[in-house]
Amino acid sequence: MSSQLKPSEIVRQLSEHVIGQEAAKRTLAVAIYAHYRRMAANAGDNAVELSKSNILLVGPTGTGKTLLCETLARILAVPFVTADATSLAQTQFVGDEIEAILHRLLDRADGDIERAQRGIVFVDEVDKLKAIGGQARATSGESVQHALLKIMEGAPIRLKDGRHLDTTNILFICGGAFVGLDHILTRTHTFGFISTTAGDDEKILERLNARVKPTDLLEFGLIPEFAGRLPIVARLHDLTQEMLVRILTEPKNAIYRQFRAMLASDGVDLQIAPAVFGQMAELAIEYKAGARSLRGIFEEMMSDVMYAVPDNPGIRQVVIRSLFERAEMIATGPTGS
Ligand SMILES: Nc1ncnc2c1ncn2[C@@H]1O[C@H](COP(=O)(O)OP(=O)(O)O)[C@@H](O)[C@H]1O
Ligand SMILES: [Mg+2]
């Protein structure tokens, strides 16, 4: 069964879709492995009941948090849903809203309760629950966290159809950008007096200091009980230009591959010069939305081509040499076939 996947295998499969973010992949893979191990152990009659560790993904927007969770669920073949902590704060009846999330999970499991109870729920934007002056909220950030805690800790939730969904084994992954966290870490780090000469010690020191402690999260409005329920923190980093280029071209469903396939079905061979990917990546960096803006940039570049091709069945090849030049559309051989 997929739950037997080793961490290294999970990382390998994640890497087919997610570029970079190696540290986060490893942390996630180890946590997942432990999670499904624990479930197996608790299912037997072990003396020690192993308790669950939920995960917090910290990283800027568009760097792959949602993609990592989605891909993970696909690899494990478990149902997956996402939710926004901020929308939970905008609703009056947070309990109903949370029940709705579990309902969606059950839908993704084709109504199979057992399967839903092994699923993954990704709760994004948990860093934006702090009361902001003047901004009225239907539910306070604290109540949202208390409501989330209840299902994260594991509780049988009564669904509308009268059935119960036990959340004990559902894995909760929370996400947030936590802007300014590094600044907090440099203020709160405590390790500095380990005598060190070797580079290795320094590395360990760096790692300890880069560790996110639950208390570092309190400034973002997380209550201690909630922060304490997220003992595993994985950090994602800004994508470099080189990574953005890889995202455009490498993954199985990379944008470039998608457009090539789309045009190929019209009998058109799409050729994009390597420099163009660099230009798109540079533009994406300016937009400051991680990899999120890549698709829009690509679509815009292709828009003239996608307009012209259906009207001109003679076109056999499209060559793009620069993001800032017109695409060259070449009709070779006998046209009209
Ligand atoms: N590391 C990455 N590797 C591949 N694609 C990525 C990566 N990061 C972001 N993307 C792409 O950018 C878009 C937004 O990513 P997402 O995972 O939703 O970001 P967020 O961190 O805000 O959740 C998705 O279409 C995704 O495919
Ligand atoms: Mg996201």
Short mmCIF file of C-alpha atoms and ligand atoms in Angstrom, two decimals:
data_model
loop_
_atom_site.label_atom_id
_atom_site.label_comp_id
_atom_site.label_asym_id
_atom_site.label_seq_id
_atom_site.Cartn_x
_atom_site.Cartn_y
_atom_site.Cartn_z
CA MET A 1 0.00 0.00 0.00
CA SER A 2 1.07 3.58 -0.63
CA SER A 3 1.40 4.26 3.10
CA GLN A 4 4.51 2.07 3.07
CA LEU A 5 6.42 4.53 0.91
CA LYS A 6 9.78 5.44 2.38
CA PRO A 7 10.64 9.12 2.86
CA SER A 8 13.20 9.02 0.06
CA GLU A 9 10.61 7.61 -2.33
CA ILE A 10 8.09 10.27 -1.30
CA VAL A 11 10.70 12.99 -1.99
CA ARG A 12 11.53 11.45 -5.34
CA GLN A 13 7.90 11.45 -6.40
CA LEU A 14 7.28 14.95 -5.08
CA SER A 15 10.21 16.15 -7.18
CA GLU A 16 8.45 15.09 -10.36
CA HIS A 17 6.06 17.97 -9.77
CA VAL A 18 7.60 20.34 -7.28
CA ILE A 19 10.84 22.13 -8.17
CA GLY A 20 13.30 23.02 -5.40
CA GLN A 21 12.11 23.31 -1.78
CA GLU A 22 14.25 20.28 -0.92
CA ALA A 23 14.28 20.89 2.85
CA ALA A 24 10.49 21.18 2.95
CA LYS A 25 10.10 18.01 0.89
CA ARG A 26 12.29 16.06 3.28
CA THR A 27 10.58 17.34 6.40
CA LEU A 28 7.20 16.61 4.90
CA ALA A 29 8.21 13.13 3.73
CA VAL A 30 9.55 12.16 7.15
CA ALA A 31 6.41 13.48 8.84
CA ILE A 32 4.14 11.61 6.44
CA TYR A 33 6.06 8.40 6.89
CA ALA A 34 5.75 8.74 10.66
CA HIS A 35 2.08 9.62 10.39
CA TYR A 36 1.10 6.50 8.48
CA ARG A 37 3.37 4.34 10.60
CA ARG A 38 1.67 5.67 13.69
CA MET A 39 -1.73 4.87 12.25
CA ALA A 40 -0.66 1.32 11.58
CA ALA A 41 0.80 1.00 15.09
CA ASN A 42 -2.31 2.39 16.74
CA ALA A 43 -4.48 0.07 14.73
CA GLY A 44 -2.68 -2.88 16.31
CA ASP A 45 -2.90 -3.33 20.09
CA ASN A 46 0.29 -1.53 20.97
CA ALA A 47 0.79 -0.45 24.55
CA VAL A 48 1.95 3.00 23.55
CA GLU A 49 -0.61 5.13 21.78
CA LEU A 50 1.39 7.31 19.44
CA SER A 51 0.04 10.79 19.03
CA LYS A 52 -0.27 12.82 15.90
CA SER A 53 2.04 15.60 14.74
CA ASN A 54 0.50 18.06 12.38
CA ILE A 55 2.61 20.13 10.04
CA LEU A 56 3.09 23.83 9.38
CA LEU A 57 4.33 24.98 6.00
CA VAL A 58 5.90 28.43 6.12
CA GLY A 59 6.76 30.21 2.89
CA PRO A 60 6.04 33.10 0.55
CA THR A 61 3.06 33.04 -1.77
CA GLY A 62 3.37 31.00 -4.94
CA THR A 63 6.34 28.93 -3.84
CA GLY A 64 4.59 25.57 -3.78
CA LYS A 65 2.81 25.07 -0.45
CA THR A 66 -0.51 24.05 -1.94
CA LEU A 67 1.20 22.17 -4.75
CA LEU A 68 3.26 20.14 -2.24
CA CYS A 69 0.15 19.07 -0.30
CA GLU A 70 -1.83 18.32 -3.43
CA THR A 71 0.99 16.25 -4.90
CA LEU A 72 1.52 14.44 -1.62
CA ALA A 73 -2.13 13.44 -1.45
CA ARG A 74 -1.95 12.18 -5.02
CA ILE A 75 1.17 10.12 -4.28
CA LEU A 76 -0.46 8.60 -1.21
CA ALA A 77 -3.78 8.19 -3.01
CA VAL A 78 -5.67 9.79 -0.14
CA PRO A 79 -8.44 12.39 -0.42
CA PHE A 80 -7.39 16.02 -0.07
CA VAL A 81 -9.08 19.35 0.53
CA THR A 82 -7.91 22.90 1.14
CA ALA A 83 -9.47 25.61 3.28
CA ASP A 84 -8.60 29.17 4.20
CA ALA A 85 -8.35 30.12 7.84
CA THR A 86 -9.26 33.69 6.87
CA SER A 87 -12.54 32.64 5.29
CA LEU A 88 -13.32 30.68 8.46
CA ALA A 89 -12.94 33.97 10.33
CA GLN A 90 -15.42 35.61 7.98
CA THR A 91 -18.22 33.24 8.71
CA GLN A 92 -20.60 33.43 11.67
CA PHE A 93 -20.85 29.75 12.33
CA VAL A 94 -17.35 28.44 12.19
CA GLY A 95 -18.47 24.98 13.28
CA ASP A 96 -20.73 24.66 10.23
CA GLU A 97 -17.95 25.81 7.98
CA ILE A 98 -15.53 23.24 9.39
CA GLU A 99 -18.14 20.56 8.99
CA ALA A 100 -18.45 21.64 5.36
CA ILE A 101 -14.70 21.13 4.91
CA LEU A 102 -15.00 17.57 6.21
CA HIS A 103 -17.97 17.03 3.91
CA ARG A 104 -15.84 18.04 0.95
CA LEU A 105 -13.19 15.58 2.11
CA LEU A 106 -15.82 12.88 2.23
CA ASP A 107 -16.90 13.82 -1.31
CA ARG A 108 -13.32 13.49 -2.50
CA ALA A 109 -13.32 10.03 -0.91
CA ASP A 110 -16.44 9.17 -2.94
CA GLY A 111 -18.46 9.00 0.25
CA ASP A 112 -16.19 6.39 1.82
CA ILE A 113 -15.87 7.37 5.51
CA GLU A 114 -12.88 5.11 6.11
CA ARG A 115 -10.98 6.72 3.24
CA ALA A 116 -11.94 10.24 4.32
CA GLN A 117 -10.62 9.49 7.80
CA ARG A 118 -7.17 8.92 6.30
CA GLY A 119 -7.20 12.11 4.23
CA ILE A 120 -5.25 15.34 4.28
CA VAL A 121 -6.67 18.77 5.05
CA PHE A 122 -4.62 21.84 4.15
CA VAL A 123 -5.57 24.99 6.05
CA ASP A 124 -3.93 28.01 4.43
CA GLU A 125 -3.39 31.55 5.74
CA VAL A 126 -3.19 30.65 9.40
CA ASP A 127 -0.79 33.59 9.75
CA LYS A 128 -3.57 36.07 9.01
CA LEU A 129 -5.83 35.40 11.97
CA LYS A 130 -4.60 38.27 14.08
CA ALA A 131 -7.24 40.90 14.75
CA ILE A 132 -6.44 43.84 12.54
CA GLY A 133 -7.59 47.22 13.86
CA GLY A 134 -10.92 48.33 12.44
CA GLN A 135 -11.49 45.19 10.43
CA ALA A 136 -14.65 43.57 11.72
CA ARG A 137 -14.73 39.79 11.71
CA ALA A 138 -17.65 37.52 12.23
CA THR A 139 -15.51 35.14 14.24
CA SER A 140 -12.34 35.99 16.09
CA GLY A 141 -9.09 34.42 15.03
CA GLU A 142 -8.95 32.75 18.40
CA SER A 143 -12.33 31.05 17.99
CA VAL A 144 -11.24 29.83 14.59
CA GLN A 145 -8.16 28.28 16.14
CA HIS A 146 -10.17 26.66 18.93
CA ALA A 147 -12.54 25.19 16.38
CA LEU A 148 -9.64 23.91 14.29
CA LEU A 149 -7.91 22.51 17.36
CA LYS A 150 -10.93 20.41 18.13
CA ILE A 151 -10.79 18.58 14.82
CA MET A 152 -6.99 18.50 14.73
CA GLU A 153 -6.86 16.80 18.09
CA GLY A 154 -9.26 14.18 16.82
CA ALA A 155 -12.97 14.14 17.43
CA PRO A 156 -15.96 12.34 16.00
CA ILE A 157 -17.78 15.01 14.01
CA ARG A 158 -21.46 14.45 13.32
CA LEU A 159 -22.26 15.09 9.70
CA LYS A 160 -25.55 16.30 8.22
CA ASP A 161 -26.50 12.81 7.15
CA GLY A 162 -26.14 11.63 10.75
CA ARG A 163 -22.94 9.70 10.16
CA HIS A 164 -19.80 10.43 12.18
CA LEU A 165 -16.39 11.27 10.81
CA ASP A 166 -13.49 10.62 13.19
CA THR A 167 -10.70 13.14 12.57
CA THR A 168 -8.09 11.34 14.69
CA ASN A 169 -6.07 10.11 11.72
CA ILE A 170 -6.71 12.97 9.35
CA LEU A 171 -3.46 14.81 8.72
CA PHE A 172 -3.74 18.56 9.07
CA ILE A 173 -1.22 20.70 7.27
CA CYS A 174 -1.38 24.40 7.98
CA GLY A 175 0.20 27.02 5.79
CA GLY A 176 1.09 30.66 5.87
CA ALA A 177 3.58 33.21 4.59
CA PHE A 178 4.51 34.47 8.07
CA VAL A 179 6.13 37.57 6.66
CA GLY A 180 8.85 38.80 8.99
CA LEU A 181 9.43 35.45 10.67
CA ASP A 182 13.16 35.54 9.96
CA HIS A 183 13.41 38.81 11.77
CA ILE A 184 11.70 37.27 14.78
CA LEU A 185 14.04 34.28 14.65
CA THR A 186 17.14 36.45 14.79
CA ARG A 187 15.68 38.12 17.86
CA THR A 188 14.63 34.98 19.67
CA HIS A 189 17.44 32.60 18.83
CA THR A 190 19.12 31.30 21.91
CA PHE A 191 21.99 29.23 20.65
CA GLY A 192 25.21 31.13 20.34
CA PHE A 193 27.52 30.01 23.09
CA ILE A 194 28.40 26.56 21.94
CA SER A 195 32.14 26.79 21.50
CA THR A 196 32.93 26.10 17.92
CA THR A 197 35.87 25.88 15.67
CA ALA A 198 34.77 23.37 13.09
CA GLY A 199 32.43 24.34 10.26
CA ASP A 200 30.16 21.45 11.14
CA ASP A 201 29.33 22.89 14.55
CA GLU A 202 28.48 26.15 12.92
CA LYS A 203 26.10 24.38 10.60
CA ILE A 204 24.33 22.74 13.52
CA LEU A 205 24.18 26.12 15.19
CA GLU A 206 22.66 27.64 12.09
CA ARG A 207 20.07 24.91 11.94
CA LEU A 208 19.11 25.33 15.57
CA ASN A 209 18.77 29.04 15.12
CA ALA A 210 16.71 28.64 11.98
CA ARG A 211 14.32 26.37 13.86
CA VAL A 212 10.90 27.89 14.27
CA LYS A 213 9.68 27.64 17.84
CA PRO A 214 5.96 27.71 18.64
CA THR A 215 6.54 30.95 20.56
CA ASP A 216 7.85 32.62 17.39
CA LEU A 217 4.40 32.20 15.90
CA LEU A 218 2.49 33.98 18.66
CA GLU A 219 3.20 37.38 17.12
CA PHE A 220 1.13 36.33 14.13
CA GLY A 221 -1.90 35.82 16.30
CA LEU A 222 -1.53 32.10 16.87
CA ILE A 223 -2.60 31.01 20.32
CA PRO A 224 -0.10 28.79 22.18
CA GLU A 225 -2.34 25.70 22.08
CA PHE A 226 -2.64 26.00 18.31
CA ALA A 227 1.05 26.72 17.68
CA GLY A 228 1.87 23.80 19.98
CA ARG A 229 -0.23 21.49 17.81
CA LEU A 230 2.03 22.21 14.85
CA PRO A 231 5.33 20.77 16.06
CA ILE A 232 6.68 20.12 12.60
CA VAL A 233 7.61 23.24 10.66
CA ALA A 234 8.79 23.04 7.08
CA ARG A 235 10.02 26.16 5.36
CA LEU A 236 9.72 27.00 1.69
CA HIS A 237 11.90 29.64 0.11
CA ASP A 238 11.63 32.22 -2.64
CA LEU A 239 12.07 30.64 -6.05
CA THR A 240 15.19 31.66 -7.93
CA GLN A 241 15.17 32.57 -11.61
CA GLU A 242 16.72 29.22 -12.42
CA MET A 243 13.96 27.39 -10.51
CA LEU A 244 11.26 29.39 -12.28
CA VAL A 245 12.76 28.37 -15.63
CA ARG A 246 12.68 24.76 -14.52
CA ILE A 247 9.06 25.12 -13.40
CA LEU A 248 8.14 26.32 -16.90
CA THR A 249 9.77 23.39 -18.62
CA GLU A 250 10.48 20.41 -16.37
CA PRO A 251 7.49 19.01 -14.46
CA LYS A 252 5.32 16.44 -16.22
CA ASN A 253 2.58 19.02 -16.68
CA ALA A 254 4.88 22.04 -17.13
CA ILE A 255 3.26 25.00 -18.89
CA TYR A 256 5.60 24.69 -21.90
CA ARG A 257 4.71 21.02 -22.30
CA GLN A 258 1.02 21.84 -22.10
CA PHE A 259 1.25 24.44 -24.88
CA ARG A 260 3.43 22.21 -27.02
CA ALA A 261 0.87 19.41 -26.70
CA MET A 262 -2.01 21.76 -27.41
CA LEU A 263 -0.39 23.07 -30.60
CA ALA A 264 0.81 19.64 -31.63
CA SER A 265 -2.81 18.56 -31.81
CA ASP A 266 -3.20 21.28 -34.47
CA GLY A 267 -0.17 19.94 -36.28
CA VAL A 268 2.02 22.82 -35.10
CA ASP A 269 5.51 22.43 -33.65
CA LEU A 270 6.17 25.04 -30.94
CA GLN A 271 9.80 26.08 -30.44
CA ILE A 272 10.76 28.52 -27.70
CA ALA A 273 14.36 29.70 -27.39
CA PRO A 274 15.90 28.99 -23.95
CA ALA A 275 16.49 32.72 -23.35
CA VAL A 276 12.74 33.32 -23.46
CA PHE A 277 12.20 31.19 -20.36
CA GLY A 278 14.78 33.33 -18.58
CA GLN A 279 12.89 36.45 -19.59
CA MET A 280 9.61 35.04 -18.32
CA ALA A 281 11.25 34.05 -15.03
CA GLU A 282 12.66 37.54 -14.60
CA LEU A 283 9.26 39.07 -15.14
CA ALA A 284 7.71 36.64 -12.63
CA ILE A 285 10.28 37.70 -10.04
CA GLU A 286 9.21 41.33 -10.59
CA TYR A 287 5.59 40.37 -10.01
CA LYS A 288 6.55 38.96 -6.59
CA ALA A 289 3.98 36.16 -6.67
CA GLY A 290 6.38 33.25 -6.90
CA ALA A 291 5.55 30.88 -9.75
CA ARG A 292 1.97 32.04 -9.72
CA SER A 293 2.38 34.65 -12.47
CA LEU A 294 4.16 32.32 -14.89
CA ARG A 295 1.00 31.01 -16.49
CA GLY A 296 -0.36 34.49 -17.16
CA ILE A 297 2.93 35.61 -18.66
CA PHE A 298 3.05 32.54 -20.86
CA GLU A 299 -0.57 32.84 -21.98
CA GLU A 300 -0.07 36.47 -22.92
CA MET A 301 2.99 35.64 -24.96
CA MET A 302 1.06 32.91 -26.79
CA SER A 303 -2.13 34.85 -27.33
CA ASP A 304 -1.42 36.03 -30.94
CA VAL A 305 -0.35 32.53 -31.88
CA MET A 306 -3.40 30.87 -30.35
CA TYR A 307 -5.56 33.36 -32.24
CA ALA A 308 -3.87 32.88 -35.60
CA VAL A 309 -3.37 29.11 -35.73
CA PRO A 310 -7.02 28.01 -36.16
CA ASP A 311 -7.42 30.47 -39.06
CA ASN A 312 -4.23 29.32 -40.76
CA PRO A 313 -4.08 25.54 -41.06
CA GLY A 314 -0.89 25.95 -43.13
CA ILE A 315 1.15 26.90 -40.09
CA ARG A 316 3.51 24.06 -39.25
CA GLN A 317 5.91 25.68 -36.84
CA VAL A 318 5.92 28.56 -34.37
CA VAL A 319 9.25 29.95 -33.21
CA ILE A 320 9.59 32.40 -30.33
CA ARG A 321 13.02 33.99 -29.91
CA SER A 322 12.23 36.71 -27.41
CA LEU A 323 9.41 37.61 -25.06
CA PHE A 324 9.45 41.06 -26.64
CA GLU A 325 9.32 40.06 -30.31
CA ARG A 326 6.51 38.72 -32.43
CA ALA A 327 6.35 34.97 -32.75
CA GLU A 328 7.44 33.65 -36.12
CA MET A 329 4.76 31.46 -37.68
CA ILE A 330 6.11 29.26 -40.42
CA ALA A 331 4.10 27.46 -43.05
CA THR A 332 6.23 24.77 -44.66
CA GLY A 333 5.52 22.15 -47.25
CA PRO A 334 2.21 21.92 -49.07
CA THR A 335 -0.35 24.00 -47.19
CA GLY A 336 -3.91 22.99 -46.68
CA SER A 337 -2.73 19.33 -46.63
N1 LIG B 1 8.24 24.80 -6.31
C1 LIG B 1 7.36 24.74 -7.34
N2 LIG B 1 7.51 23.83 -8.33
C2 LIG B 1 6.64 23.77 -9.36
N3 LIG B 1 5.58 24.59 -9.50
C3 LIG B 1 5.37 25.52 -8.55
C4 LIG B 1 6.25 25.64 -7.43
N4 LIG B 1 5.80 26.64 -6.65
C5 LIG B 1 4.71 27.12 -7.24
N5 LIG B 1 4.44 26.46 -8.39
C6 LIG B 1 3.30 26.73 -9.29
O1 LIG B 1 2.79 28.03 -8.98
C7 LIG B 1 1.40 28.01 -8.72
C8 LIG B 1 1.09 28.45 -7.30
O2 LIG B 1 1.66 27.52 -6.39
P1 LIG B 1 1.03 27.19 -4.96
O3 LIG B 1 1.49 25.85 -4.55
O4 LIG B 1 -0.45 27.40 -5.02
O5 LIG B 1 1.69 28.33 -4.07
P2 LIG B 1 1.43 28.65 -2.52
O6 LIG B 1 2.78 28.49 -1.88
O7 LIG B 1 0.98 30.07 -2.50
O8 LIG B 1 0.41 27.69 -2.02
C9 LIG B 1 0.92 26.61 -9.02
O9 LIG B 1 0.38 26.62 -10.30
C10 LIG B 1 2.15 25.75 -9.02
O10 LIG B 1 2.06 24.79 -10.01
MG MG B 2 -1.59 28.15 -1.61
#
